Coordinates of C-alpha atoms in Angstrom, one line a residue:
M1 CA 0.0 0.0 0.0
E2 CA 1.4 3.4 -1.0
I3 CA 1.4 6.1 1.7
K4 CA 0.8 9.5 0.4
I5 CA 2.6 12.5 2.1
K6 CA 0.6 15.6 2.2
E7 CA 2.4 18.4 0.7
K8 CA 2.7 21.6 2.8
K9 CA 1.0 24.5 1.4
P10 CA 3.2 27.5 1.1
M11 CA 2.6 30.3 3.7
P12 CA 0.4 33.1 2.4
L13 CA 2.2 36.3 1.7
F14 CA 0.1 38.3 4.2
Q15 CA 1.0 35.8 6.9
K16 CA 4.7 36.2 6.1
I17 CA 4.5 40.0 6.3
F18 CA 2.6 39.7 9.6
Y19 CA 5.3 37.5 11.1
I20 CA 8.1 39.8 9.9
I21 CA 6.4 42.9 11.3
S22 CA 5.7 41.1 14.6
F23 CA 9.4 40.1 14.8
V24 CA 10.7 43.5 14.1
F25 CA 8.3 45.0 16.7
L26 CA 9.4 42.5 19.4
I27 CA 13.1 43.4 18.7
W28 CA 12.3 47.1 18.9
A29 CA 10.3 46.7 22.2
F30 CA 13.1 44.6 23.7
I31 CA 15.7 47.3 22.8
Y32 CA 13.5 50.2 23.9
L33 CA 12.5 48.7 27.3
G34 CA 16.1 47.6 27.9
T35 CA 17.5 51.1 27.5
K36 CA 14.7 53.1 29.0
D37 CA 15.7 55.1 32.1
Y38 CA 13.2 54.1 34.8
S39 CA 14.5 56.4 37.4
K40 CA 12.1 59.2 38.1
D41 CA 13.5 62.7 37.8
I42 CA 13.0 64.4 41.2
T43 CA 13.2 68.0 42.0
D44 CA 15.9 69.7 44.1
Q45 CA 13.2 70.3 46.7
E46 CA 12.4 66.5 46.8
K47 CA 16.1 65.7 47.1
M48 CA 16.4 68.1 50.0
A49 CA 13.4 66.6 51.7
Q50 CA 14.9 63.2 51.3
S51 CA 18.3 64.3 52.8
F52 CA 16.8 66.4 55.6
N53 CA 13.7 64.9 57.2
M54 CA 12.7 68.2 58.9
L55 CA 12.1 69.7 55.4
S56 CA 8.9 69.3 53.5
E57 CA 8.9 68.8 49.7
D58 CA 7.8 72.4 49.1
N59 CA 11.0 73.9 50.5
V60 CA 12.8 76.9 48.9
F61 CA 16.2 75.2 48.3
K62 CA 17.9 74.8 45.0
I63 CA 20.9 72.5 44.9
V64 CA 23.9 74.2 43.4
N65 CA 27.6 73.6 42.7
A66 CA 30.7 75.6 43.7
T67 CA 30.4 77.9 40.7
D68 CA 26.9 79.1 41.6
A69 CA 27.9 79.6 45.2
R70 CA 31.0 81.6 44.1
M71 CA 28.8 84.0 42.1
V72 CA 27.0 84.9 45.3
A73 CA 30.3 85.2 47.2
N74 CA 31.5 87.5 44.4
G75 CA 28.6 89.9 45.1
K76 CA 25.6 88.6 43.1
K77 CA 22.4 88.9 45.0
G78 CA 21.5 85.6 46.6
I79 CA 21.4 83.4 49.6
V80 CA 23.6 80.3 50.0
L81 CA 23.3 77.6 52.7
F82 CA 26.6 75.9 53.0
G83 CA 25.8 72.4 54.3
T84 CA 26.3 68.7 54.4
K85 CA 24.1 65.8 55.5
N86 CA 24.0 66.0 59.3
D87 CA 21.6 66.8 62.1
W88 CA 22.9 70.3 62.6
V89 CA 22.3 71.3 59.0
N90 CA 18.9 69.5 59.1
Y91 CA 17.7 71.7 61.9
Y92 CA 19.3 74.9 60.6
A93 CA 17.8 74.3 57.1
Y94 CA 14.4 73.8 58.6
L95 CA 14.6 77.3 60.4
V96 CA 16.0 79.0 57.3
N97 CA 13.2 77.5 55.1
K98 CA 10.5 78.3 57.6
I99 CA 11.5 82.0 57.8
A100 CA 12.2 82.3 54.0
K101 CA 8.7 81.1 53.2
E102 CA 7.1 83.4 55.8
V103 CA 8.8 86.5 54.4
G104 CA 8.4 85.6 50.7
I105 CA 11.8 84.4 49.6
T106 CA 11.3 81.7 47.0
E107 CA 14.8 80.4 46.4
I108 CA 17.9 79.8 48.5
Y109 CA 20.9 78.0 47.1
Y110 CA 22.1 74.9 48.9
Y111 CA 25.8 73.9 48.4
D112 CA 27.3 70.8 49.9
F113 CA 30.9 72.0 49.9
V114 CA 32.5 69.2 51.9
K115 CA 33.9 67.1 49.0
N116 CA 35.2 70.3 47.3
R117 CA 36.9 71.3 50.6
S118 CA 38.7 68.0 51.0
D119 CA 39.7 68.0 47.3
N120 CA 41.1 71.6 47.6
N121 CA 38.8 72.5 44.7
G122 CA 39.9 75.8 43.2
T123 CA 36.3 77.3 43.0
Y124 CA 35.8 76.4 46.7
E125 CA 39.1 78.0 47.6
D126 CA 38.1 81.1 45.7
I127 CA 34.9 81.3 47.8
V128 CA 36.9 81.1 50.9
E129 CA 39.2 83.8 49.6
K130 CA 36.2 86.1 48.8
L131 CA 34.8 85.5 52.3
K132 CA 38.1 85.7 54.1
N133 CA 36.8 88.3 56.6
Y134 CA 34.0 85.9 57.6
V135 CA 35.3 82.3 57.5
T136 CA 36.8 80.5 60.4
Y137 CA 40.5 80.0 60.6
N138 CA 41.9 76.7 61.9
D139 CA 45.0 76.2 64.1
K140 CA 47.2 76.4 61.0
G141 CA 45.8 79.7 60.0
V142 CA 43.9 78.2 57.0
G143 CA 40.4 79.7 56.4
E144 CA 37.7 77.1 55.9
I145 CA 33.9 77.0 55.7
Y146 CA 32.0 74.8 58.1
A147 CA 28.4 73.6 58.1
P148 CA 26.0 75.0 58.5
S149 CA 26.9 78.5 57.3
L150 CA 24.5 80.9 55.8
L151 CA 25.6 83.6 53.4
V152 CA 23.2 86.4 52.5
V153 CA 24.4 89.0 49.9
S154 CA 22.7 92.0 48.4
N155 CA 24.1 95.0 46.5
D156 CA 27.6 93.6 46.8
N157 CA 27.2 93.7 50.6
V158 CA 27.3 90.6 52.9
L159 CA 24.2 91.1 55.0
M160 CA 24.9 87.9 57.0
F161 CA 27.4 85.1 57.3
D162 CA 26.0 83.0 60.1
T163 CA 28.2 80.3 61.6
S164 CA 26.5 80.2 65.0
T165 CA 26.2 76.4 65.3
N166 CA 29.5 75.4 63.6
F167 CA 31.4 74.6 66.8
V168 CA 28.9 73.7 69.5
K169 CA 30.9 71.9 72.2
G170 CA 30.2 68.8 74.3
N171 CA 27.5 66.2 73.7
M172 CA 25.0 68.8 72.7
T173 CA 22.5 67.8 70.0
P174 CA 20.6 70.2 67.8
S175 CA 17.3 69.4 69.6
K176 CA 18.9 70.3 72.9
Y177 CA 20.8 73.3 71.6
W178 CA 17.8 74.9 69.9
S179 CA 15.9 75.8 73.0
K180 CA 12.8 78.0 72.5
Q181 CA 14.8 81.1 73.5
R182 CA 17.6 80.3 71.0
E183 CA 15.2 79.4 68.3
D184 CA 13.1 82.6 68.8
A185 CA 16.3 84.7 68.7
K186 CA 17.5 83.1 65.5
I187 CA 14.0 83.4 63.9
K188 CA 14.1 87.2 64.8
E189 CA 17.6 87.6 63.3
L190 CA 16.8 85.7 60.1
T191 CA 13.5 87.6 59.7
E192 CA 15.3 91.0 59.9
V193 CA 18.1 90.0 57.5
F194 CA 15.7 88.4 55.0
N195 CA 13.4 91.4 55.0
E196 CA 16.4 93.7 54.4
Y197 CA 17.5 91.4 51.6
L198 CA 14.0 91.7 50.0
K199 CA 14.1 95.5 50.1
D200 CA 17.0 95.8 47.5

């Protein structure tokens, strides 16, 4: 008995085209999804709130580099909070933000200078030179900026360079240091300086 083998029918043209298009689409989707950046762009305010838990996400801070901070040190109108991630800066940034919002200041630069200081970054060194009458000098006579420090400049004048909590001694924590009396005094001082800043 003879067995007949069924001949395969050739694939219709439209089916071939469909498979080719599907294959190309899958390759494109694989490449697109593999190279897509899934990290959400977050604002400076959100970054600050993540670094400093006393700040809300609607704070006034704009994260800047040494070049932007130097422009203010050179006389450009602006406010710079020199900081780094620690509890003292956290509390101080909270006070600065609170008063800024109350008086109507919408932007304050935040510059984390610590890495630039340890690297002897030229732009950081230039900021120190410009602020030589205000910075703290160590035992070797070298001027340095410490955190937190607040620089307020208007009309080429330094209205404030506040370093009041740079060298608190002993086992003092920010929450102990910032008694109601100290906090009220700082709020009064910042309010006066910020209002003067807004006049110009």
